[in-house]
JSON list of C-alpha atoms in Angstrom, two decimals:
[
{"chain": "V", "resi": 848, "resn": "MET", "atom": "CA", "xyz": [113.43, 95.95, 78.40]},
{"chain": "V", "resi": 849, "resn": "SER", "atom": "CA", "xyz": [114.22, 99.39, 80.58]},
{"chain": "V", "resi": 850, "resn": "ALA", "atom": "CA", "xyz": [117.68, 99.79, 80.07]},
{"chain": "V", "resi": 851, "resn": "GLU", "atom": "CA", "xyz": [119.21, 99.96, 83.68]},
{"chain": "V", "resi": 852, "resn": "LEU", "atom": "CA", "xyz": [118.14, 96.58, 84.40]},
{"chain": "V", "resi": 853, "resn": "PRO", "atom": "CA", "xyz": [120.50, 93.91, 83.24]},
{"chain": "V", "resi": 854, "resn": "ALA", "atom": "CA", "xyz": [119.45, 91.22, 80.99]},
{"chain": "V", "resi": 855, "resn": "ALA", "atom": "CA", "xyz": [120.70, 88.43, 82.58]},
{"chain": "V", "resi": 856, "resn": "TYR", "atom": "CA", "xyz": [117.99, 88.99, 85.37]},
{"chain": "V", "resi": 857, "resn": "LEU", "atom": "CA", "xyz": [115.58, 87.49, 82.76]},
{"chain": "V", "resi": 858, "resn": "ASP", "atom": "CA", "xyz": [117.52, 84.08, 83.26]},
{"chain": "V", "resi": 859, "resn": "THR", "atom": "CA", "xyz": [117.05, 83.70, 86.56]},
{"chain": "V", "resi": 860, "resn": "VAL", "atom": "CA", "xyz": [115.83, 80.51, 88.29]},
{"chain": "V", "resi": 861, "resn": "PHE", "atom": "CA", "xyz": [114.88, 80.12, 91.84]},
{"chain": "V", "resi": 862, "resn": "ILE", "atom": "CA", "xyz": [115.21, 77.96, 94.61]},
{"chain": "V", "resi": 863, "resn": "LEU", "atom": "CA", "xyz": [112.31, 77.57, 97.58]},
{"chain": "V", "resi": 864, "resn": "GLN", "atom": "CA", "xyz": [112.67, 76.30, 100.78]},
{"chain": "V", "resi": 865, "resn": "ASP", "atom": "CA", "xyz": [109.59, 75.71, 102.99]},
{"chain": "V", "resi": 866, "resn": "PRO", "atom": "CA", "xyz": [107.21, 77.01, 100.58]},
{"chain": "V", "resi": 867, "resn": "PRO", "atom": "CA", "xyz": [103.63, 76.54, 101.46]},
{"chain": "V", "resi": 868, "resn": "ASP", "atom": "CA", "xyz": [101.67, 74.03, 99.17]},
{"chain": "V", "resi": 869, "resn": "PRO", "atom": "CA", "xyz": [100.00, 75.40, 97.10]},
{"chain": "V", "resi": 870, "resn": "LEU", "atom": "CA", "xyz": [102.05, 78.45, 96.37]},
{"chain": "V", "resi": 871, "resn": "PRO", "atom": "CA", "xyz": [100.23, 82.03, 97.50]},
{"chain": "V", "resi": 872, "resn": "LEU", "atom": "CA", "xyz": [98.17, 83.23, 94.37]},
{"chain": "V", "resi": 873, "resn": "ALA", "atom": "CA", "xyz": [100.81, 86.53, 93.86]},
{"chain": "V", "resi": 874, "resn": "PHE", "atom": "CA", "xyz": [103.66, 87.29, 96.15]},
{"chain": "V", "resi": 875, "resn": "ALA", "atom": "CA", "xyz": [106.94, 89.19, 95.43]},
{"chain": "V", "resi": 876, "resn": "ILE", "atom": "CA", "xyz": [110.63, 88.11, 95.31]},
{"chain": "V", "resi": 877, "resn": "VAL", "atom": "CA", "xyz": [112.54, 90.77, 96.89]},
{"chain": "V", "resi": 878, "resn": "THR", "atom": "CA", "xyz": [116.32, 90.13, 98.38]},
{"chain": "V", "resi": 879, "resn": "ALA", "atom": "CA", "xyz": [118.51, 92.72, 100.14]},
{"chain": "V", "resi": 880, "resn": "PHE", "atom": "CA", "xyz": [121.77, 91.23, 99.09]},
{"chain": "V", "resi": 881, "resn": "ASN", "atom": "CA", "xyz": [124.37, 92.99, 96.64]},
{"chain": "V", "resi": 882, "resn": "PRO", "atom": "CA", "xyz": [122.82, 96.30, 96.61]},
{"chain": "V", "resi": 883, "resn": "MET", "atom": "CA", "xyz": [122.17, 98.21, 93.22]},
{"chain": "V", "resi": 884, "resn": "ASP", "atom": "CA", "xyz": [124.25, 94.81, 91.68]},
{"chain": "V", "resi": 885, "resn": "GLU", "atom": "CA", "xyz": [127.57, 96.04, 93.72]},
{"chain": "V", "resi": 886, "resn": "ALA", "atom": "CA", "xyz": [129.17, 92.89, 95.00]},
{"chain": "V", "resi": 887, "resn": "GLN", "atom": "CA", "xyz": [129.44, 93.16, 98.74]},
{"chain": "V", "resi": 888, "resn": "SER", "atom": "CA", "xyz": [131.60, 91.00, 101.19]},
{"chain": "V", "resi": 889, "resn": "PRO", "atom": "CA", "xyz": [129.72, 87.74, 102.86]},
{"chain": "V", "resi": 890, "resn": "ASP", "atom": "CA", "xyz": [128.87, 89.62, 106.09]},
{"chain": "V", "resi": 891, "resn": "GLU", "atom": "CA", "xyz": [127.53, 92.87, 104.52]},
{"chain": "V", "resi": 892, "resn": "ASN", "atom": "CA", "xyz": [124.97, 90.60, 102.34]},
{"chain": "V", "resi": 893, "resn": "TRP", "atom": "CA", "xyz": [124.12, 88.66, 105.41]},
{"chain": "V", "resi": 894, "resn": "ALA", "atom": "CA", "xyz": [124.28, 91.52, 107.51]},
{"chain": "V", "resi": 895, "resn": "ALA", "atom": "CA", "xyz": [121.41, 93.34, 105.24]},
{"chain": "V", "resi": 896, "resn": "ASP", "atom": "CA", "xyz": [119.69, 89.74, 104.76]},
{"chain": "V", "resi": 897, "resn": "LEU", "atom": "CA", "xyz": [118.95, 89.80, 108.38]},
{"chain": "V", "resi": 898, "resn": "ARG", "atom": "CA", "xyz": [117.97, 93.29, 108.61]},
{"chain": "V", "resi": 899, "resn": "LEU", "atom": "CA", "xyz": [115.20, 92.39, 105.52]},
{"chain": "V", "resi": 900, "resn": "GLN", "atom": "CA", "xyz": [114.26, 89.59, 107.96]},
{"chain": "V", "resi": 901, "resn": "GLY", "atom": "CA", "xyz": [113.58, 92.11, 110.90]},
{"chain": "V", "resi": 902, "resn": "ARG", "atom": "CA", "xyz": [111.63, 94.43, 109.08]},
{"chain": "V", "resi": 903, "resn": "LEU", "atom": "CA", "xyz": [109.51, 91.65, 107.54]},
{"chain": "V", "resi": 904, "resn": "ALA", "atom": "CA", "xyz": [108.89, 90.00, 111.04]},
{"chain": "V", "resi": 905, "resn": "ALA", "atom": "CA", "xyz": [107.42, 93.44, 112.20]},
{"chain": "V", "resi": 906, "resn": "VAL", "atom": "CA", "xyz": [105.14, 93.91, 109.63]},
{"chain": "V", "resi": 907, "resn": "GLY", "atom": "CA", "xyz": [104.01, 90.00, 109.68]},
{"chain": "V", "resi": 908, "resn": "TRP", "atom": "CA", "xyz": [103.80, 89.64, 106.27]},
{"chain": "V", "resi": 909, "resn": "GLU", "atom": "CA", "xyz": [103.80, 85.55, 104.94]},
{"chain": "V", "resi": 910, "resn": "ARG", "atom": "CA", "xyz": [107.34, 84.90, 104.11]},
{"chain": "V", "resi": 911, "resn": "PHE", "atom": "CA", "xyz": [109.40, 81.57, 102.45]},
{"chain": "V", "resi": 912, "resn": "ARG", "atom": "CA", "xyz": [113.00, 81.74, 101.43]},
{"chain": "V", "resi": 913, "resn": "ALA", "atom": "CA", "xyz": [112.99, 82.17, 97.93]},
{"chain": "V", "resi": 914, "resn": "THR", "atom": "CA", "xyz": [116.91, 82.13, 96.01]},
{"chain": "V", "resi": 915, "resn": "GLY", "atom": "CA", "xyz": [117.32, 83.35, 92.84]},
{"chain": "V", "resi": 916, "resn": "CYS", "atom": "CA", "xyz": [120.04, 82.33, 90.61]},
{"chain": "V", "resi": 917, "resn": "SER", "atom": "CA", "xyz": [121.83, 82.01, 87.22]},
{"chain": "V", "resi": 918, "resn": "PRO", "atom": "CA", "xyz": [121.17, 79.08, 85.48]},
{"chain": "V", "resi": 919, "resn": "ASP", "atom": "CA", "xyz": [123.77, 76.83, 85.83]},
{"chain": "V", "resi": 920, "resn": "GLN", "atom": "CA", "xyz": [123.52, 78.62, 89.70]},
{"chain": "V", "resi": 921, "resn": "SER", "atom": "CA", "xyz": [127.16, 80.03, 89.93]},
{"chain": "V", "resi": 922, "resn": "HIS", "atom": "CA", "xyz": [125.48, 83.28, 91.24]},
{"chain": "V", "resi": 923, "resn": "THR", "atom": "CA", "xyz": [122.66, 83.20, 93.98]},
{"chain": "V", "resi": 924, "resn": "GLU", "atom": "CA", "xyz": [121.32, 86.14, 95.71]},
{"chain": "V", "resi": 925, "resn": "PRO", "atom": "CA", "xyz": [118.90, 84.53, 98.64]},
{"chain": "V", "resi": 926, "resn": "GLY", "atom": "CA", "xyz": [115.59, 86.40, 99.30]},
{"chain": "V", "resi": 927, "resn": "TRP", "atom": "CA", "xyz": [112.21, 85.77, 100.56]},
{"chain": "V", "resi": 928, "resn": "ALA", "atom": "CA", "xyz": [109.00, 85.37, 99.12]},
{"chain": "V", "resi": 929, "resn": "ILE", "atom": "CA", "xyz": [106.50, 87.98, 100.30]},
{"chain": "V", "resi": 930, "resn": "VAL", "atom": "CA", "xyz": [102.85, 88.29, 100.45]},
{"chain": "V", "resi": 931, "resn": "CYS", "atom": "CA", "xyz": [102.51, 91.78, 100.40]},
{"chain": "V", "resi": 932, "resn": "PRO", "atom": "CA", "xyz": [100.89, 94.33, 97.74]},
{"chain": "V", "resi": 933, "resn": "LEU", "atom": "CA", "xyz": [103.18, 94.89, 95.16]},
{"chain": "V", "resi": 934, "resn": "ASP", "atom": "CA", "xyz": [103.49, 98.85, 95.45]},
{"chain": "V", "resi": 935, "resn": "ALA", "atom": "CA", "xyz": [104.87, 97.41, 99.09]},
{"chain": "V", "resi": 936, "resn": "ALA", "atom": "CA", "xyz": [107.14, 94.91, 97.81]},
{"chain": "V", "resi": 937, "resn": "VAL", "atom": "CA", "xyz": [108.65, 97.46, 95.47]},
{"chain": "V", "resi": 938, "resn": "ASP", "atom": "CA", "xyz": [109.52, 100.11, 98.54]},
{"chain": "V", "resi": 939, "resn": "LEU", "atom": "CA", "xyz": [110.48, 97.35, 100.45]},
{"chain": "V", "resi": 940, "resn": "ALA", "atom": "CA", "xyz": [113.17, 96.87, 97.46]},
{"chain": "V", "resi": 941, "resn": "ARG", "atom": "CA", "xyz": [113.94, 100.40, 97.15]},
{"chain": "V", "resi": 942, "resn": "HIS", "atom": "CA", "xyz": [115.00, 100.53, 100.79]},
{"chain": "V", "resi": 943, "resn": "PHE", "atom": "CA", "xyz": [117.61, 98.18, 100.30]},
{"chain": "V", "resi": 944, "resn": "ASN", "atom": "CA", "xyz": [118.63, 100.25, 97.37]},
{"chain": "V", "resi": 945, "resn": "GLN", "atom": "CA", "xyz": [117.93, 97.34, 94.67]},
{"chain": "V", "resi": 946, "resn": "ARG", "atom": "CA", "xyz": [117.11, 97.41, 91.32]},
{"chain": "V", "resi": 947, "resn": "ALA", "atom": "CA", "xyz": [114.44, 95.52, 90.41]},
{"chain": "V", "resi": 948, "resn": "ILE", "atom": "CA", "xyz": [111.95, 92.57, 92.51]},
{"chain": "V", "resi": 949, "resn": "TRP", "atom": "CA", "xyz": [110.03, 89.63, 91.04]},
{"chain": "V", "resi": 950, "resn": "TRP", "atom": "CA", "xyz": [106.61, 89.29, 91.08]},
{"chain": "V", "resi": 951, "resn": "ILE", "atom": "CA", "xyz": [104.36, 86.64, 90.72]},
{"chain": "V", "resi": 952, "resn": "GLU", "atom": "CA", "xyz": [101.12, 85.84, 89.86]},
{"chain": "V", "resi": 953, "resn": "HIS", "atom": "CA", "xyz": [99.24, 83.38, 88.41]},
{"chain": "V", "resi": 954, "resn": "ASP", "atom": "CA", "xyz": [102.36, 81.35, 88.15]},
{"chain": "V", "resi": 955, "resn": "GLN", "atom": "CA", "xyz": [103.38, 84.41, 85.88]},
{"chain": "V", "resi": 956, "resn": "LEU", "atom": "CA", "xyz": [106.65, 85.51, 86.77]},
{"chain": "V", "resi": 957, "resn": "HIS", "atom": "CA", "xyz": [107.36, 89.33, 86.06]},
{"chain": "V", "resi": 958, "resn": "LEU", "atom": "CA", "xyz": [110.84, 91.42, 86.33]},
{"chain": "V", "resi": 959, "resn": "ILE", "atom": "CA", "xyz": [109.30, 95.08, 87.79]},
{"chain": "V", "resi": 960, "resn": "GLY", "atom": "CA", "xyz": [112.15, 98.03, 88.43]},
{"chain": "V", "resi": 961, "resn": "CYS", "atom": "CA", "xyz": [112.13, 100.04, 91.25]},
{"chain": "V", "resi": 962, "resn": "GLU", "atom": "CA", "xyz": [113.09, 103.38, 89.01]},
{"chain": "V", "resi": 963, "resn": "ASN", "atom": "CA", "xyz": [110.39, 102.53, 86.51]},
{"chain": "V", "resi": 964, "resn": "PRO", "atom": "CA", "xyz": [107.99, 99.80, 88.55]},
{"chain": "V", "resi": 965, "resn": "ASN", "atom": "CA", "xyz": [106.10, 98.82, 85.19]},
{"chain": "V", "resi": 966, "resn": "PRO", "atom": "CA", "xyz": [105.91, 94.51, 84.72]},
{"chain": "V", "resi": 967, "resn": "GLN", "atom": "CA", "xyz": [107.69, 93.02, 82.28]},
{"chain": "V", "resi": 968, "resn": "PRO", "atom": "CA", "xyz": [106.51, 89.48, 81.81]},
{"chain": "V", "resi": 969, "resn": "VAL", "atom": "CA", "xyz": [109.18, 86.41, 81.75]},
{"chain": "V", "resi": 970, "resn": "ALA", "atom": "CA", "xyz": [107.51, 82.80, 81.86]},
{"chain": "V", "resi": 971, "resn": "ARG", "atom": "CA", "xyz": [105.89, 80.99, 83.52]},
{"chain": "V", "resi": 972, "resn": "PHE", "atom": "CA", "xyz": [107.22, 81.01, 87.76]},
{"chain": "V", "resi": 973, "resn": "SER", "atom": "CA", "xyz": [106.79, 77.01, 87.69]},
{"chain": "V", "resi": 974, "resn": "ASP", "atom": "CA", "xyz": [108.88, 76.42, 84.51]},
{"chain": "V", "resi": 975, "resn": "ARG", "atom": "CA", "xyz": [111.83, 78.52, 86.84]},
{"chain": "V", "resi": 976, "resn": "VAL", "atom": "CA", "xyz": [111.55, 77.02, 90.10]},
{"chain": "V", "resi": 977, "resn": "LEU", "atom": "CA", "xyz": [114.73, 73.96, 90.52]},
{"chain": "V", "resi": 978, "resn": "PRO", "atom": "CA", "xyz": [113.57, 71.10, 91.97]},
{"chain": "V", "resi": 979, "resn": "SER", "atom": "CA", "xyz": [114.29, 70.90, 95.61]}
]
């Protein structure tokens, strides 16, 4: 694993809000919360999320809420599942000063660092989605 990405990323599980059925064949999950893993206040995080939502609305990409969590849900970071090209998702995450994105393609979950965007296979995405 790339040295710049915390090992805890590999344990991430997801909560999806109003996802399409079926899920898109390929999509990214991007957050604006806690840039570069630096804890922000709730107000700062939600303000960043609103900026991200505005950017997504401006480009018109299909999206739905996707929250990444630690397995015990003690840490959560709301983000967006976005149907867009992989390079566009990485650029978007870089704009919001994020270390990485998640890329899901054909139910395979990949972790992709923004500095070194080589996909690292992690698990089946469906195995990481918590029941709603």
